[in-house]
Coordinates of C-alpha atoms in Angstrom, one line a residue:
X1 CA 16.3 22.0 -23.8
X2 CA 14.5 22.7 -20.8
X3 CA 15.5 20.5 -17.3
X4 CA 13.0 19.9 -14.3
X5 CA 13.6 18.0 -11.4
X6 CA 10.9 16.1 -9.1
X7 CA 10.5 13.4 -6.7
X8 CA 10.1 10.0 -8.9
X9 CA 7.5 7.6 -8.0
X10 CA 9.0 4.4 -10.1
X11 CA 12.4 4.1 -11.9
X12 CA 12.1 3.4 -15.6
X13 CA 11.8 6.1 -18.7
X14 CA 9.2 7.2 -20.7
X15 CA 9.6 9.4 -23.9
X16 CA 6.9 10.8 -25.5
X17 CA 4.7 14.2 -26.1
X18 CA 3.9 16.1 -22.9
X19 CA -0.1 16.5 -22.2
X20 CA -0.9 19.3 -20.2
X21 CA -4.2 18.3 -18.5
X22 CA -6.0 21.4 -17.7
X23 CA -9.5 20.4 -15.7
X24 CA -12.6 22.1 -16.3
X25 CA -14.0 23.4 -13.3
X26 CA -17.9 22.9 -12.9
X27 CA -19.5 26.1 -12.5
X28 CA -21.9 26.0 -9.6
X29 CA -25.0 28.0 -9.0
X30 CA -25.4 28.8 -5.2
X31 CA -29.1 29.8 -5.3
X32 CA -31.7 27.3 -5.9
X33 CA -35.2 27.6 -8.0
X34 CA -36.3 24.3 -6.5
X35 CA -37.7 23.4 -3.3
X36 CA -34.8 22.0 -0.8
X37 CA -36.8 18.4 -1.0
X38 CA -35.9 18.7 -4.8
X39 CA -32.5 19.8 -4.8
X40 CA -32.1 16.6 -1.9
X41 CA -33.5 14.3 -4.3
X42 CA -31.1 15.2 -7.2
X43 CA -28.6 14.9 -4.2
X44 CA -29.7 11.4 -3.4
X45 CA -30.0 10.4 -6.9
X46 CA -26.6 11.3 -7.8
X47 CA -25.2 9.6 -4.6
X48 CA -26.2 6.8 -6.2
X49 CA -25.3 7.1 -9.8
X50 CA -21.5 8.2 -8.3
X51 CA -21.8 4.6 -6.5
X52 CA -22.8 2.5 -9.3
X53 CA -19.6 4.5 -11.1
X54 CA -17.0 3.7 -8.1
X55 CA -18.4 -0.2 -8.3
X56 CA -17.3 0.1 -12.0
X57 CA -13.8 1.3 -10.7
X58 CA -13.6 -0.5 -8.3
X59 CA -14.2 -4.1 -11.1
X60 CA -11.3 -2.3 -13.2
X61 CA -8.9 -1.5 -10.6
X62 CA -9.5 -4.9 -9.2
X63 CA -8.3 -6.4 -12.9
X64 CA -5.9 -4.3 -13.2
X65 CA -3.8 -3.3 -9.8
X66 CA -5.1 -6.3 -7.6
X67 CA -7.6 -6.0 -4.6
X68 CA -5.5 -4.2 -1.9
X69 CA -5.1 -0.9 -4.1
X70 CA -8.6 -1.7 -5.9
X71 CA -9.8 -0.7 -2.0
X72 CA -10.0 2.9 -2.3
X73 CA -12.9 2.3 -4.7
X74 CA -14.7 1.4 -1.9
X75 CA -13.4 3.8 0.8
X76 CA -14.6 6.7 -2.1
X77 CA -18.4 4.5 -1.9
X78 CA -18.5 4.5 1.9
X79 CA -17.8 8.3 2.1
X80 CA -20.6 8.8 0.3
X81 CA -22.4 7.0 2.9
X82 CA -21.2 8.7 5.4
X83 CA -23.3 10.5 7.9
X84 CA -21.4 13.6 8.5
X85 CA -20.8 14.1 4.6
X86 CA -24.5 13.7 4.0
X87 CA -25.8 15.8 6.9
X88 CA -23.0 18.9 6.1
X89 CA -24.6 19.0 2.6
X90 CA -28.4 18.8 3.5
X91 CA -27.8 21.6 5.9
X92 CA -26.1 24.3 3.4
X93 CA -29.5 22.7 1.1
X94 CA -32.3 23.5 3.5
X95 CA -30.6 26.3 5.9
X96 CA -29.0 28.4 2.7
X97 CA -31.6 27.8 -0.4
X98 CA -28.7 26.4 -2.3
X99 CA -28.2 23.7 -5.2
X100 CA -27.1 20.3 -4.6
X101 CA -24.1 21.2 -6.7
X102 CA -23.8 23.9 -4.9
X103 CA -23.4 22.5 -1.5
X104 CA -21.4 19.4 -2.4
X105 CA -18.8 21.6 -3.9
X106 CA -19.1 23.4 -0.2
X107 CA -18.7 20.3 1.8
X108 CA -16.0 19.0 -0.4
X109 CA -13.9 22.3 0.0
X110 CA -14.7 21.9 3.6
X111 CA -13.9 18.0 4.2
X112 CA -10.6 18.3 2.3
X113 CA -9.6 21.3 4.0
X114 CA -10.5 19.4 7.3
X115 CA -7.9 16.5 6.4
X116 CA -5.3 19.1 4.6
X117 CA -4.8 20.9 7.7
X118 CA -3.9 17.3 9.8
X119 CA -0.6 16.9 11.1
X120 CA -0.6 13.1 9.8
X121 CA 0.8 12.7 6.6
X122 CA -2.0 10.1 5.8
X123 CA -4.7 11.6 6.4
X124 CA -3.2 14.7 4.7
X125 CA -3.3 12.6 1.6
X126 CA -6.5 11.8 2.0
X127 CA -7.8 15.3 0.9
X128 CA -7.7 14.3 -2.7
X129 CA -9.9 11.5 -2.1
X130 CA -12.4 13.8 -0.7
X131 CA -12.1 15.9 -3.9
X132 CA -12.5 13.5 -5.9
X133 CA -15.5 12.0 -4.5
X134 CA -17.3 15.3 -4.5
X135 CA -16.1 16.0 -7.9
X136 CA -17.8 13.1 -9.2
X137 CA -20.8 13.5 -7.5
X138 CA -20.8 17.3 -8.6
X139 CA -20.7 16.3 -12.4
X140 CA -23.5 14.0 -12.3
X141 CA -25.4 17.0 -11.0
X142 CA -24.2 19.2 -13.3
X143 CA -24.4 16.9 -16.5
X144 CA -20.6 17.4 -17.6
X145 CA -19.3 14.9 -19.1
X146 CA -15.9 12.8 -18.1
X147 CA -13.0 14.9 -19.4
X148 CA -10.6 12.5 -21.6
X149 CA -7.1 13.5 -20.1
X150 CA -5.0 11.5 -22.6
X151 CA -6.7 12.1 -26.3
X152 CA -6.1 9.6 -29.4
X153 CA -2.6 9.5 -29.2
X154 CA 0.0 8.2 -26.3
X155 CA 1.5 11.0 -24.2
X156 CA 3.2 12.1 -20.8
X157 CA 0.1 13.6 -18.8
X158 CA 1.6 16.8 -17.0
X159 CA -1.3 17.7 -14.6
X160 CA -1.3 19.7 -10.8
X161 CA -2.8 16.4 -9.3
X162 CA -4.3 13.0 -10.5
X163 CA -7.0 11.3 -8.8
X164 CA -7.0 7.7 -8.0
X165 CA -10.2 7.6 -10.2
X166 CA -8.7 9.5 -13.0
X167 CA -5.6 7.7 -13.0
X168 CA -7.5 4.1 -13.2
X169 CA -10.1 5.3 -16.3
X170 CA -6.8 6.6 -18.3
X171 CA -6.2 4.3 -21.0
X172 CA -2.8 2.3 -20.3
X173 CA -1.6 2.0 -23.8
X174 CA -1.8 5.5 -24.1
X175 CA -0.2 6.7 -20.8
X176 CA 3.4 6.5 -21.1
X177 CA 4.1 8.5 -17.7
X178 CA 3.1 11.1 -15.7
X179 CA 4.5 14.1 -13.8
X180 CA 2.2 16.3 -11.5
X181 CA 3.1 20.0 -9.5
X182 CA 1.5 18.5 -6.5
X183 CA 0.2 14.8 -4.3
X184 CA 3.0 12.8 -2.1
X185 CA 4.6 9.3 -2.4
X186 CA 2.1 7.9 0.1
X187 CA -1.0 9.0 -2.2
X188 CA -3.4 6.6 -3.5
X189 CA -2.5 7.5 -6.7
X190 CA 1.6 7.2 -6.2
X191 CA 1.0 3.7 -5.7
X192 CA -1.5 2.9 -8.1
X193 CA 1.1 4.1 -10.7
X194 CA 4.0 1.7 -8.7
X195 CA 1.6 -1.3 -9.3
X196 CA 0.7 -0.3 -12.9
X197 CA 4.4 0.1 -13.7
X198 CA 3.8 3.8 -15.1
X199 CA 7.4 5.8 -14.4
X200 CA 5.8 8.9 -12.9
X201 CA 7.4 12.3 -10.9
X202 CA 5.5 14.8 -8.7
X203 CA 6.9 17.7 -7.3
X204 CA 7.7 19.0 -10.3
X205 CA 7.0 23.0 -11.2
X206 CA 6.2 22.8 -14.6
X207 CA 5.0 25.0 -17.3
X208 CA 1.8 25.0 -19.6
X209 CA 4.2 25.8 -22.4
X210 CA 5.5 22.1 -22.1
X211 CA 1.7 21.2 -23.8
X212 CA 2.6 19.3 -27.2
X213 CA 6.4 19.6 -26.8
X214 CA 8.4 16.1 -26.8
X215 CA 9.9 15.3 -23.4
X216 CA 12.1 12.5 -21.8
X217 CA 10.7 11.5 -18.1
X218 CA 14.0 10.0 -16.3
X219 CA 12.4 8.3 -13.1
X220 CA 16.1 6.8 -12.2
X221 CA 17.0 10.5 -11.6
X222 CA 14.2 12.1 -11.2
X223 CA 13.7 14.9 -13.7
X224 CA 12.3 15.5 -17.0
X225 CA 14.1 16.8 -20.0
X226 CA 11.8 19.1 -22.3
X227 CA 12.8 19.6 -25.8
X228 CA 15.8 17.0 -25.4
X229 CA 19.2 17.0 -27.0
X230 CA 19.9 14.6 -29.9
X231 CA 22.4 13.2 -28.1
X232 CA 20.7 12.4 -24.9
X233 CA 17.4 11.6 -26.7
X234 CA 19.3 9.1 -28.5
X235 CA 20.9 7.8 -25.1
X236 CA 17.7 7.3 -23.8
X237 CA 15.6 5.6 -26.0
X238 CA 18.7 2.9 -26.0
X239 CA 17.9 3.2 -21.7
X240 CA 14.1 2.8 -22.5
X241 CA 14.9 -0.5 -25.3
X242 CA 16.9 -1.4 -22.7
X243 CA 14.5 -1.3 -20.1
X244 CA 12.1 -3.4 -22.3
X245 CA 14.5 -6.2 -22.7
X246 CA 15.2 -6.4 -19.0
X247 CA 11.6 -6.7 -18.8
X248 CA 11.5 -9.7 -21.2
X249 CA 14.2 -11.2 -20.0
X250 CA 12.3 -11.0 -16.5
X251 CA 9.3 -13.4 -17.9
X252 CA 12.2 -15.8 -18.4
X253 CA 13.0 -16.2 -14.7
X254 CA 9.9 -17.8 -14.2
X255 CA 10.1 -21.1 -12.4
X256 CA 13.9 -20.4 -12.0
X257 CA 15.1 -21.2 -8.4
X258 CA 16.3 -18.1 -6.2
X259 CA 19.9 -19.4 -5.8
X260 CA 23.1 -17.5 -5.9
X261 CA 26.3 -18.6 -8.1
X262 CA 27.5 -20.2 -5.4
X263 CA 24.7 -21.8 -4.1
X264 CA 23.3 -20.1 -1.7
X265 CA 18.9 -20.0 -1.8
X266 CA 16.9 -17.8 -0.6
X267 CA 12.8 -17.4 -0.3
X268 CA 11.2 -15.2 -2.2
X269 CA 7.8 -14.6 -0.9
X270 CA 5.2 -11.7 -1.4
X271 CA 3.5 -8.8 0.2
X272 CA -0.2 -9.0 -0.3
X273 CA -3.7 -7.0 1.5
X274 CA -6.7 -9.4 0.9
X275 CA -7.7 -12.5 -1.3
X276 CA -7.6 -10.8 -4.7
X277 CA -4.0 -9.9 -4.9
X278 CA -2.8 -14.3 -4.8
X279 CA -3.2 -13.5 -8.7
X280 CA -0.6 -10.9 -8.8
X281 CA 1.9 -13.6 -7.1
X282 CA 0.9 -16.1 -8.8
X283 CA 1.3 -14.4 -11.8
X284 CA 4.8 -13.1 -11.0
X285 CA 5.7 -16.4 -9.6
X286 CA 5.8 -15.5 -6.0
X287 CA 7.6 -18.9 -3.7
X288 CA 4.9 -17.9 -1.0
X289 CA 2.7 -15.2 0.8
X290 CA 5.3 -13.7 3.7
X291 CA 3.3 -11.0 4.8
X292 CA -0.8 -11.2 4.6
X293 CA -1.8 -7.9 6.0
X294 CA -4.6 -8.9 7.6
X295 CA -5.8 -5.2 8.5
X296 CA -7.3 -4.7 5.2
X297 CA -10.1 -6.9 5.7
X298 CA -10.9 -4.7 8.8
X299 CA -10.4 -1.7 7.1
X300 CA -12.6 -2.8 3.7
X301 CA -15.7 -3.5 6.4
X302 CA -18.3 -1.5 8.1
X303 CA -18.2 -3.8 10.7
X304 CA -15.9 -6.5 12.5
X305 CA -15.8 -9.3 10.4
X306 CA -16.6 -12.7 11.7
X307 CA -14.7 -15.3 11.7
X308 CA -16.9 -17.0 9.2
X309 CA -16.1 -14.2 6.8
X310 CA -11.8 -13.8 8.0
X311 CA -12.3 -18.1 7.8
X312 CA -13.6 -18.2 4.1
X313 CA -10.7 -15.2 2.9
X314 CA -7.7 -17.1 4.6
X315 CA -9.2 -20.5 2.9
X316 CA -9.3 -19.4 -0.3
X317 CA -6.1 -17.8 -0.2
X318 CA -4.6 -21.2 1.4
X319 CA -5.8 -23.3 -1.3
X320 CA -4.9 -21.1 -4.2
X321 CA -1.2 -20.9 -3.1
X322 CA -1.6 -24.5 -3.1
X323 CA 0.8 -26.1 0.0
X324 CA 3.1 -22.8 -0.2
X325 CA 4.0 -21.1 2.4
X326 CA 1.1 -18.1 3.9
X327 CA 1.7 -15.5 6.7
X328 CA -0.8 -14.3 8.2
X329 CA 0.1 -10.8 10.1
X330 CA -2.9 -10.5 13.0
X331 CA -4.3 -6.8 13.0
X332 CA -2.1 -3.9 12.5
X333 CA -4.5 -1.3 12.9
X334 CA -4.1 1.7 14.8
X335 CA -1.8 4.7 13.6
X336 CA -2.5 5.5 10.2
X337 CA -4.4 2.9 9.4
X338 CA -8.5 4.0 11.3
X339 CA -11.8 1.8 10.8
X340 CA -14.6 4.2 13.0
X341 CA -16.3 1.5 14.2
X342 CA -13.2 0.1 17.0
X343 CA -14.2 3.5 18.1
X344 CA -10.3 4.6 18.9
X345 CA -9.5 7.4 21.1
X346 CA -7.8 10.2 19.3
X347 CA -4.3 9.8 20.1
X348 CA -1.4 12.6 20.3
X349 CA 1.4 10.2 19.4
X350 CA -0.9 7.7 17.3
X351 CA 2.1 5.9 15.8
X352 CA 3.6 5.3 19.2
X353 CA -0.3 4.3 20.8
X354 CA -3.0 2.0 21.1
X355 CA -2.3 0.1 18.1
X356 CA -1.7 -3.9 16.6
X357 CA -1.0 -6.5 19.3
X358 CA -1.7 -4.0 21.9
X359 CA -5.6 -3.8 20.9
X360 CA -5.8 -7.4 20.2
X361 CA -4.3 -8.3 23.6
X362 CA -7.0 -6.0 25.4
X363 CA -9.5 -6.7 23.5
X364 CA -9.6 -10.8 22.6
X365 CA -12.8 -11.0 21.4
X366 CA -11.8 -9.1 18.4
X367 CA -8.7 -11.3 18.4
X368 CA -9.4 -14.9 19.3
X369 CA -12.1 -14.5 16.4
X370 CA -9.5 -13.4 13.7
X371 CA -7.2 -16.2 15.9
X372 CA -9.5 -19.4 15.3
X373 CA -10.1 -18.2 11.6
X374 CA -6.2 -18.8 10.8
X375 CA -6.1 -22.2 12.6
X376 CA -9.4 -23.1 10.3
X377 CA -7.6 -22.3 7.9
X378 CA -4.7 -24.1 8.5
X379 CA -6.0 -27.5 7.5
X380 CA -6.1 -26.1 4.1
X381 CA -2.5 -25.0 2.9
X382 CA 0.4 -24.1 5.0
X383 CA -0.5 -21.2 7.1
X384 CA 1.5 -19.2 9.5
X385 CA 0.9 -16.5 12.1
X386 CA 2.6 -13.5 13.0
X387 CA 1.8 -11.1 15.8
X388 CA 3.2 -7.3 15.1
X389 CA 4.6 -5.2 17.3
X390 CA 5.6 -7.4 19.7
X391 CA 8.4 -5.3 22.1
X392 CA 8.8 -8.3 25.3
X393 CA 8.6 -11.7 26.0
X394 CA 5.0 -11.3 28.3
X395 CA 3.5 -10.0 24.7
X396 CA 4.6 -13.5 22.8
X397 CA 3.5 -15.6 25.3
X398 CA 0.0 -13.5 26.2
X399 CA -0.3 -14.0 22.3
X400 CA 0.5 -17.7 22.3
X401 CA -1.7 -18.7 25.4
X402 CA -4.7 -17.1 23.4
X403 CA -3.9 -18.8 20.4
X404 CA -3.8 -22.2 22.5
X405 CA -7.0 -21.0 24.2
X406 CA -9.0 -21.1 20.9
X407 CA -6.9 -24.0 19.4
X408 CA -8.6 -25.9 22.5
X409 CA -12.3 -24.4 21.6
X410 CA -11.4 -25.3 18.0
X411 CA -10.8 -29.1 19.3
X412 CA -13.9 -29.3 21.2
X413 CA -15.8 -28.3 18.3
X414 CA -14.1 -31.2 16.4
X415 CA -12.7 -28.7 14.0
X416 CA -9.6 -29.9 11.9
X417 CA -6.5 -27.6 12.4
X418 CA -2.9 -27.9 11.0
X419 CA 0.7 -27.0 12.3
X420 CA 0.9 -23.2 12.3
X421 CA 4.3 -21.7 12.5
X422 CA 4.1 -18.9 14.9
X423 CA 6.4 -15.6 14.1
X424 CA 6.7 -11.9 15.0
X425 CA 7.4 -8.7 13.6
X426 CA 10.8 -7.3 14.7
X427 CA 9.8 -3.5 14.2
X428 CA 10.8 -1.4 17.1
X429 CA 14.3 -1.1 18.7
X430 CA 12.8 -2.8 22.1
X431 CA 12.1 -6.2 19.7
X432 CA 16.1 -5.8 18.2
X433 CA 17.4 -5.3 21.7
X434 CA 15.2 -8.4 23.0
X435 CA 16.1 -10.8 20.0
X436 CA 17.6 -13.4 21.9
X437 CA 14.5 -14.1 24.3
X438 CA 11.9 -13.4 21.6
X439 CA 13.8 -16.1 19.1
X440 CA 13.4 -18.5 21.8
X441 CA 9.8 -18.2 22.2
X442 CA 8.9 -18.3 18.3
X443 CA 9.9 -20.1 14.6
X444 CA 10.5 -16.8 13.0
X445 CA 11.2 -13.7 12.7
X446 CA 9.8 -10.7 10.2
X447 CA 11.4 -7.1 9.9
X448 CA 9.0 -4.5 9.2
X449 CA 11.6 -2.3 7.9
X450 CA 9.4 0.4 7.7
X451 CA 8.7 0.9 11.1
X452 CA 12.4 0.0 12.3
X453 CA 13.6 3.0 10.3
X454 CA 11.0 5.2 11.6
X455 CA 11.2 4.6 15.3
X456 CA 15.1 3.8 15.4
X457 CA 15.1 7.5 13.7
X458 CA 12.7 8.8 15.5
X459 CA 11.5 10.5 11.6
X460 CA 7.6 10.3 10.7
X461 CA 7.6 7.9 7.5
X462 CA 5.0 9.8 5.9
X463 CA 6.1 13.1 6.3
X464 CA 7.7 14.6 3.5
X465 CA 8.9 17.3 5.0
X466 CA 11.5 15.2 6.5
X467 CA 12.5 13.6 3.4
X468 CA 15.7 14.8 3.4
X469 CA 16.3 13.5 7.1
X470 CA 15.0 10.1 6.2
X471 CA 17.6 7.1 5.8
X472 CA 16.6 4.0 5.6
X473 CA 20.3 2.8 5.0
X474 CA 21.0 4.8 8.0
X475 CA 24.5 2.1 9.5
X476 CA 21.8 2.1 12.8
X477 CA 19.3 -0.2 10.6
X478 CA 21.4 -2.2 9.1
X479 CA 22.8 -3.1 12.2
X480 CA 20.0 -3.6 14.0
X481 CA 18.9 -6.2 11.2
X482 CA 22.3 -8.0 11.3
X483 CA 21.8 -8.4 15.1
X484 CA 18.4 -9.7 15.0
X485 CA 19.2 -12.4 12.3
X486 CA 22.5 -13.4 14.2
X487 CA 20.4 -13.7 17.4
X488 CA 17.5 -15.3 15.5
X489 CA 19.9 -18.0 13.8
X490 CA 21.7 -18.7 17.6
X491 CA 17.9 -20.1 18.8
X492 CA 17.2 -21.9 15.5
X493 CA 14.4 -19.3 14.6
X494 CA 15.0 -18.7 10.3
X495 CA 14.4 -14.6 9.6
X496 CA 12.8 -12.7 7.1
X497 CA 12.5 -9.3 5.8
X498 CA 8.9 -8.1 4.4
X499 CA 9.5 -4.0 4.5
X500 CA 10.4 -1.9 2.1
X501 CA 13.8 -2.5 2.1
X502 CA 13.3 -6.2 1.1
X503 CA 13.1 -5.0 -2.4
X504 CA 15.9 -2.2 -2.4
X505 CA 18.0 -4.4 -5.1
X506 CA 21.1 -1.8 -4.2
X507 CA 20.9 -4.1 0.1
X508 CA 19.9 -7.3 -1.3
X509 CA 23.8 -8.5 -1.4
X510 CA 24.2 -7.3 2.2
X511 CA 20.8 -8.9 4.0
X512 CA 22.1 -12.2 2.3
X513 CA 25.9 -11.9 3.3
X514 CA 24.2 -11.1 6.7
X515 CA 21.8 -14.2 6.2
X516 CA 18.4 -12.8 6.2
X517 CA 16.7 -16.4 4.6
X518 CA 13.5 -14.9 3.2
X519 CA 12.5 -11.7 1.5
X520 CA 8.9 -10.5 1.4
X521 CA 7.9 -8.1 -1.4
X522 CA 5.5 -6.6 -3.7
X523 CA 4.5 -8.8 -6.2
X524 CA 5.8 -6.7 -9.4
X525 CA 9.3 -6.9 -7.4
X526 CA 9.9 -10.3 -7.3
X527 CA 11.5 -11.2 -11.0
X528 CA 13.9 -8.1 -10.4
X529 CA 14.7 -9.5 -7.0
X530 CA 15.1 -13.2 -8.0
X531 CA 17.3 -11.4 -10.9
X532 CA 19.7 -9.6 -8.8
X533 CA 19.9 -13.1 -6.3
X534 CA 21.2 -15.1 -9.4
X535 CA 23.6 -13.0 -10.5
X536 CA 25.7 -12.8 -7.1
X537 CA 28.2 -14.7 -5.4
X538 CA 28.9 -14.5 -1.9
X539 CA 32.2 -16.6 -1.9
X540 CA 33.6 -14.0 -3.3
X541 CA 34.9 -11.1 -0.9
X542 CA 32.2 -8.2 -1.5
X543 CA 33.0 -5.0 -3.4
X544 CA 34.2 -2.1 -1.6

């Protein structure tokens, strides 16, 4: 029996034959026999066939993994519109004699090793999408045909890297996990596999002997066991059955209240990133919406988006959830998240910058138009706002006057408006240490976990070289998030979680022993979560 280890992407365990995916590489010539206004034309030709493929994707993923993750469909479409992309690979075609293939293969190399050498873990990660892209594009050109990684029969795919494209045409029945040498746990394709539910490890140096050879992927401890033991085969396919009935078991929560042994409730809302995801809540029987990030209609636009378009998205979204509760977070963007056409300065400390409330503040057109879309909205279903980043009292109340300001064009326009519940995101250390003034200017309070870990540690998220240095139970979170709900609950403002750690089932017994009221997660998270709230009881002294 042979033993690898690995980074897991999604507990759970899948047992099966190991596929090694080897990937053809398309041989490019470099000189051409055709004039450089042929080779161009192919070029333009198959820009356009690789589109009408991404749409295609894009339809799937949007089935399948819901609209925020169906996105980079359409991130892959717009770099091939992209003017710098275009012009690199006309000039290697006219200044160089070369084939199209030829010089998309050149610009791709070039473009990814562009984003590879950033310091930003983010755009690191966005090398593979580059790849990918010109991949596509380069076997239209060439005439290959799309490899099948799986073949007829279900298997582990062991591959160096997956892109987001190959990992949405695989067949899901056949896919039972994956495990890949390379990619991080911030790649497209890392959280593809989190919303399809597929257990998956990267990071893991394995061997092209492994192709054919029956393996056990453990995602709870992150390794994969080649050739397995009887005996520990045997103990995990009873973990794997197990794991199925948990899952069934799961479908019969639905409906159920989110209420302790003893009484206690709690909300159980849902992370979402535009209109197409209200399915996935619906479906996993989400009690509301708690974070709406808002950013993604920004970033899924080649323009600013009006308020007619934001109006008709938060509309929709109000009346499907039907009189439950929706928060809508005003633009985060800034940091890792970049749309080129706020035309942002390129920033040393991008993380600490020019980013969420502090553009909207400076820049209210952009804002009061995204601001009278929400109250619009509001007269449809129960819509809230929340402002991130917020560090000081001046920020809230800048904020609120500008959300009076258009509430009073609103009026004058005799548009109908209903009561929106204003909150903020407690995300930085300056928000924990100013919870008592900020709770008395607001009805709620949000911690982006996320961001609290990262500053209050002063450790990049997304790099994973710092991994090992990265604690998001670190005693200075937790309390920081006891504080803010103690000073929350003093000024009668209720307080919610909607990071990451709103889903770490291993906390959930502390946030509500420290009486966090609401927790915002993924939709796939919120049967496990309303699980592990029914089986506790806080009368009871905690375990130690």
């Amino acid at each position: 029996m042979q033993v690898a280890t690995g980074k897991s992407i999604l507990g759970g365990v899948a047992i099966g034959p190991l596929r090694v995916y080897r990937k053809e590489e398309t041989q490019t010539a470099a000189a051409s026999a055709l004039t450089a206004e042929e080779e161009l034309a192919r070029f333009d030709a198959a820009r356009e066939k690789a589109k009408e493929q991404l749409r295609a994707l894009y339809d799937k993923a949007l089935e399948e993994v819901g609209e925020e993750n169906a996105a980079i469909f359409e991130i892959h479409e717009m770099m091939l519109e992209d003017d710098d992309y275009i012009d690199a690979v006309r000039s290697i075609v006219e200044n160089q004699g070369a084939t199209a293939e030829y010089a998309v293969a050149t610009t791709g190399d070039n473009f990814a090793a562009a984003f590879a050498d950033m310091e930003d873990a983010y755009m690191k990660a966005r090398a593979t999408d580059v790849r990918d892209v010109s991949g596509r594009v380069v076997n239209i050109l060439s005439g290959a045909e799309e490899q099948d990684a799986l073949g007829d029969e279900p298997a582990i795919l062991v591959a160096d890297d997956l892109t987001p494209s190959e990992t949405v045409q695989m067949d899901k029945s056949k896919l039972l996990g994956f495990i890949t040498r390379y990619g991080s746990a911030n790649s497209h394709t890392a959280i593809l596999a989190r919303t399809m539910n597929i257990p998956a490890l990267i990071g893991v140096d394995y061997d092209e002997s492994w192709d054919g050879k029956l393996a056990v992927l453990d995602g709870y401890n992150h390794c994969v066991y080649v050739d397995p033991a009887p005996e520990l085969l045997g103990a995990m396919e009873d973990k794997r059955k197990d794991d199925l009935k948990q899952e069934a078991l799961l479908q019969g929560l639905k409906k159920k209240p989110n209420v302790t042994l003893d009484g206690r409730e709690v909300k159980v809302y849902a992370n979402i990133g535009n209109a197409g995801d209200v399915g996935l809540v619906l479906q996993n029987d989400g009690g509301g919406i708690g974070l709406f990030r808002s950013e993604f209609i920004y970033l899924n636009s080649q323009d600013f988006p009006t308020e007619e378009e934001q109006f008709a998205i938060y509309k929709r979204v109000a009346e499907t959830m039907a009189g439950k509760k929706v928060i809508i977070r005003t633009l985060d963007i800034g940091a890792d998240k970049q749309a080129d056409y706020f035309g942002l300065d390129k920033e040393e400390n991008p993380a600490l910058g020019y980013r969420a409330i502090r553009i909207c503040l400076t820049r209210r057109d952009i804002f009061k138009a995204q601001l009278r879309a929400i109250l619009r909205a509001s007269a449809f279903g129960a819509v809230s706002v929340m402002f991130p980043m917020i560090i000081s009292v001046r920020e809230i109340r800048d904020a609120k006057d500008v959300l009076e300001e258009c509430r009073g064009e609103l009026r004058e326009r005799g548009v109908a408006m209903g009561e929106v519940e204003i909150g903020i995101m407690i995300e930085t250390p300056a928000a924990v240490m100013m919870a008592e003034e900020l709770a008395q200017e607001v009805q709620f309070f949000s911690l982006g976990t996320n961001d609290l870990t990262q500053y209050t540690l002063a450790i990049d998220r997304q790099n994973p070289k710092l991994d090992a240095f990265y604690d998001a139970h670190h005693p200075a979170i937790l309390r920081m998030i006891r504080q803010t709900v103690e000073a929350g609950h003093r000024h009668g403002c209720w307080v919610g979680i909607c990071g990451e750690l709103g889903a770490d089932l291993t906390l959930t017994e502390t946030f509500l022993r420290m009486g966090v009221d609401e927790l915002s997660v993924s939709p796939p998270a919120i049967l496990p979560l309303r699980k592990k709230i029914r089986s506790l009881d806080l009368s009871k002294e905690p375990e130690t």
